[in-house]
Amino acid sequence: SVGFVRMNHVLEHLYRPRDIMGKIYDSMLPNGCLHLAVPNPEGLTAKLFKSHWFGLEVPRHCMMYPPKLLKEFIESLGYTNVTILHEAAAKDLARSIGYLLYDWGFPFEDQGEQLMHNTLLIMFIYPISRLAALFGFADRLHVIAYKPSV
């Protein structure tokens, strides 16, 4: 049994999430903590960039979890004290800009991925990303949840 499980951008790749997450739940100690991170399909960047949103990552991402659905899913597994947190992720916004520019014909070898390392761009877009997170429209979601003691 384990007391802490951290899954960083794993859930959206699972074809049978209920089965896998149920096994994880069963292996956890009472009061064990689960920490998940997933892309947010209701985030600002997803809404603005649509098919150019970096978080889609088709076909690698087979399921997207908006905040409400994510919370309901985790609670349905038996977890309690489920909290959803919004993470400001300027590099995800930069990647989406890169995808859009690439489709517009800009000659990026990596479809604009290098934009996430452009310090000036990140400094410019971080406040936008931070505001989106503050208002519940971040690019990334984190779930903190606990297995009941009994």
Tab-separated table of C-alpha atoms in Angstrom:
chain	number	residue	atom	x	y	z
A	1	SER	CA	0.000	0.000	0.000
A	2	VAL	CA	1.068	3.565	-0.661
A	3	GLY	CA	0.310	6.821	1.085
A	4	PHE	CA	0.834	9.191	-1.845
A	5	VAL	CA	0.246	8.886	-5.592
A	6	ARG	CA	1.324	11.595	-8.035
A	7	MET	CA	0.197	11.355	-11.663
A	8	ASN	CA	1.523	14.186	-13.816
A	9	HIS	CA	-0.325	14.275	-17.140
A	10	VAL	CA	-1.176	10.569	-17.146
A	11	LEU	CA	-4.958	10.408	-16.739
A	12	GLU	CA	-5.702	11.895	-20.168
A	13	HIS	CA	-3.728	9.041	-21.797
A	14	LEU	CA	-5.676	6.183	-20.206
A	15	TYR	CA	-8.154	4.222	-22.313
A	16	ARG	CA	-9.757	2.660	-19.224
A	17	PRO	CA	-9.310	5.347	-16.551
A	18	ARG	CA	-11.909	3.946	-14.151
A	19	ASP	CA	-10.206	0.538	-14.045
A	20	ILE	CA	-6.715	1.964	-13.540
A	21	MET	CA	-7.773	4.609	-11.036
A	22	GLY	CA	-9.801	2.008	-9.131
A	23	LYS	CA	-6.698	-0.172	-8.771
A	24	ILE	CA	-4.722	2.816	-7.550
A	25	TYR	CA	-7.453	3.632	-5.030
A	26	ASP	CA	-7.438	0.038	-3.776
A	27	SER	CA	-3.657	0.150	-3.289
A	28	MET	CA	-3.718	3.344	-1.238
A	29	LEU	CA	-3.511	3.509	2.526
A	30	PRO	CA	-6.369	5.134	4.461
A	31	ASN	CA	-5.859	8.926	4.402
A	32	GLY	CA	-3.613	8.470	1.353
A	33	CYS	CA	-3.260	11.481	-0.926
A	34	LEU	CA	-3.773	11.540	-4.688
A	35	HIS	CA	-2.307	14.383	-6.778
A	36	LEU	CA	-3.225	14.543	-10.462
A	37	ALA	CA	-2.321	17.080	-13.136
A	38	VAL	CA	-4.189	17.252	-16.453
A	39	PRO	CA	-4.739	19.734	-19.294
A	40	ASN	CA	-7.845	21.880	-18.933
A	41	PRO	CA	-10.144	21.756	-21.980
A	42	GLU	CA	-12.084	24.698	-20.528
A	43	GLY	CA	-8.984	26.852	-20.120
A	44	LEU	CA	-8.399	30.171	-21.844
A	45	THR	CA	-5.873	28.789	-24.327
A	46	ALA	CA	-8.158	25.882	-25.286
A	47	LYS	CA	-10.994	28.337	-25.930
A	48	LEU	CA	-8.820	30.769	-27.933
A	49	PHE	CA	-6.764	28.325	-29.984
A	50	LYS	CA	-9.308	25.507	-30.452
A	51	SER	CA	-7.691	22.932	-32.786
A	52	HIS	CA	-4.298	24.630	-32.316
A	53	TRP	CA	-4.438	24.200	-28.529
A	54	PHE	CA	-1.273	22.454	-27.408
A	55	GLY	CA	-3.166	20.434	-24.778
A	56	LEU	CA	-5.097	18.458	-27.379
A	57	GLU	CA	-2.047	16.404	-28.377
A	58	VAL	CA	-4.116	14.226	-30.664
A	59	PRO	CA	-3.947	11.217	-30.798
A	60	ARG	CA	-1.948	10.799	-27.561
A	61	HIS	CA	-4.659	12.328	-25.386
A	62	CYS	CA	-7.711	10.097	-25.519
A	63	MET	CA	-9.839	11.841	-22.845
A	64	MET	CA	-10.118	15.428	-21.668
A	65	TYR	CA	-11.430	16.329	-18.240
A	66	PRO	CA	-13.072	19.697	-17.640
A	67	PRO	CA	-12.900	20.705	-13.958
A	68	LYS	CA	-16.443	19.658	-13.003
A	69	LEU	CA	-16.197	16.258	-14.699
A	70	LEU	CA	-12.755	15.683	-13.209
A	71	LYS	CA	-13.985	16.351	-9.689
A	72	GLU	CA	-17.061	14.145	-10.154
A	73	PHE	CA	-14.918	11.322	-11.564
A	74	ILE	CA	-12.445	11.401	-8.657
A	75	GLU	CA	-15.278	11.533	-6.111
A	76	SER	CA	-17.022	8.601	-7.823
A	77	LEU	CA	-13.925	6.508	-7.113
A	78	GLY	CA	-14.386	7.097	-3.385
A	79	TYR	CA	-11.969	9.956	-2.748
A	80	THR	CA	-12.983	12.803	-0.451
A	81	ASN	CA	-11.850	16.385	0.120
A	82	VAL	CA	-11.353	16.763	-3.634
A	83	THR	CA	-9.820	20.114	-4.517
A	84	ILE	CA	-9.230	21.436	-8.043
A	85	LEU	CA	-6.400	23.945	-8.457
A	86	HIS	CA	-5.621	26.004	-11.570
A	87	GLU	CA	-1.968	26.318	-12.642
A	88	ALA	CA	-0.687	29.227	-14.691
A	89	ALA	CA	1.323	27.655	-17.531
A	90	ALA	CA	2.698	30.297	-19.879
A	91	LYS	CA	4.723	27.713	-21.799
A	92	ASP	CA	1.521	25.926	-22.836
A	93	LEU	CA	0.170	29.198	-24.209
A	94	ALA	CA	3.474	29.727	-26.044
A	95	ARG	CA	3.266	26.236	-27.542
A	96	SER	CA	-0.256	26.944	-28.792
A	97	ILE	CA	0.962	30.166	-30.409
A	98	GLY	CA	3.685	28.106	-32.075
A	99	TYR	CA	1.190	25.553	-33.412
A	100	LEU	CA	-0.957	28.329	-34.860
A	101	LEU	CA	1.999	30.132	-36.451
A	102	TYR	CA	3.268	26.853	-37.906
A	103	ASP	CA	-0.103	26.217	-39.548
A	104	TRP	CA	0.013	29.767	-40.914
A	105	GLY	CA	3.251	28.874	-42.693
A	106	PHE	CA	5.986	29.993	-40.288
A	107	PRO	CA	8.989	27.700	-40.839
A	108	PHE	CA	9.380	26.076	-37.428
A	109	GLU	CA	11.140	22.699	-37.520
A	110	ASP	CA	9.383	21.717	-34.298
A	111	GLN	CA	5.961	23.290	-34.992
A	112	GLY	CA	6.862	26.241	-32.764
A	113	GLU	CA	7.791	24.251	-29.658
A	114	GLN	CA	10.882	26.442	-29.212
A	115	LEU	CA	8.606	29.387	-28.381
A	116	MET	CA	8.122	27.967	-24.883
A	117	HIS	CA	11.842	28.735	-24.313
A	118	ASN	CA	11.611	32.312	-25.583
A	119	THR	CA	12.154	34.370	-22.436
A	120	LEU	CA	10.652	37.584	-23.817
A	121	LEU	CA	7.518	35.837	-25.040
A	122	ILE	CA	7.079	34.013	-21.712
A	123	MET	CA	7.537	37.279	-19.783
A	124	PHE	CA	4.857	38.879	-21.963
A	125	ILE	CA	2.283	36.073	-21.758
A	126	TYR	CA	2.804	34.946	-18.146
A	127	PRO	CA	0.490	37.671	-16.753
A	128	ILE	CA	-2.234	36.468	-19.145
A	129	SER	CA	-1.712	32.892	-18.014
A	130	ARG	CA	-1.724	33.955	-14.359
A	131	LEU	CA	-4.966	35.916	-14.726
A	132	ALA	CA	-6.587	32.950	-16.471
A	133	ALA	CA	-5.605	30.733	-13.529
A	134	LEU	CA	-6.914	33.231	-10.979
A	135	PHE	CA	-10.280	33.301	-12.737
A	136	GLY	CA	-10.521	29.521	-13.131
A	137	PHE	CA	-9.460	29.237	-16.786
A	138	ALA	CA	-5.914	27.888	-16.490
A	139	ASP	CA	-4.311	25.582	-19.036
A	140	ARG	CA	-3.569	22.964	-16.386
A	141	LEU	CA	-5.590	21.513	-13.553
A	142	HIS	CA	-4.342	19.854	-10.403
A	143	VAL	CA	-6.477	17.599	-8.231
A	144	ILE	CA	-5.699	16.918	-4.609
A	145	ALA	CA	-7.880	14.198	-3.063
A	146	TYR	CA	-7.762	11.797	-0.124
A	147	LYS	CA	-8.810	8.245	0.454
A	148	PRO	CA	-11.082	8.163	3.519
A	149	SER	CA	-9.680	6.675	6.731
A	150	VAL	CA	-12.393	3.962	6.751
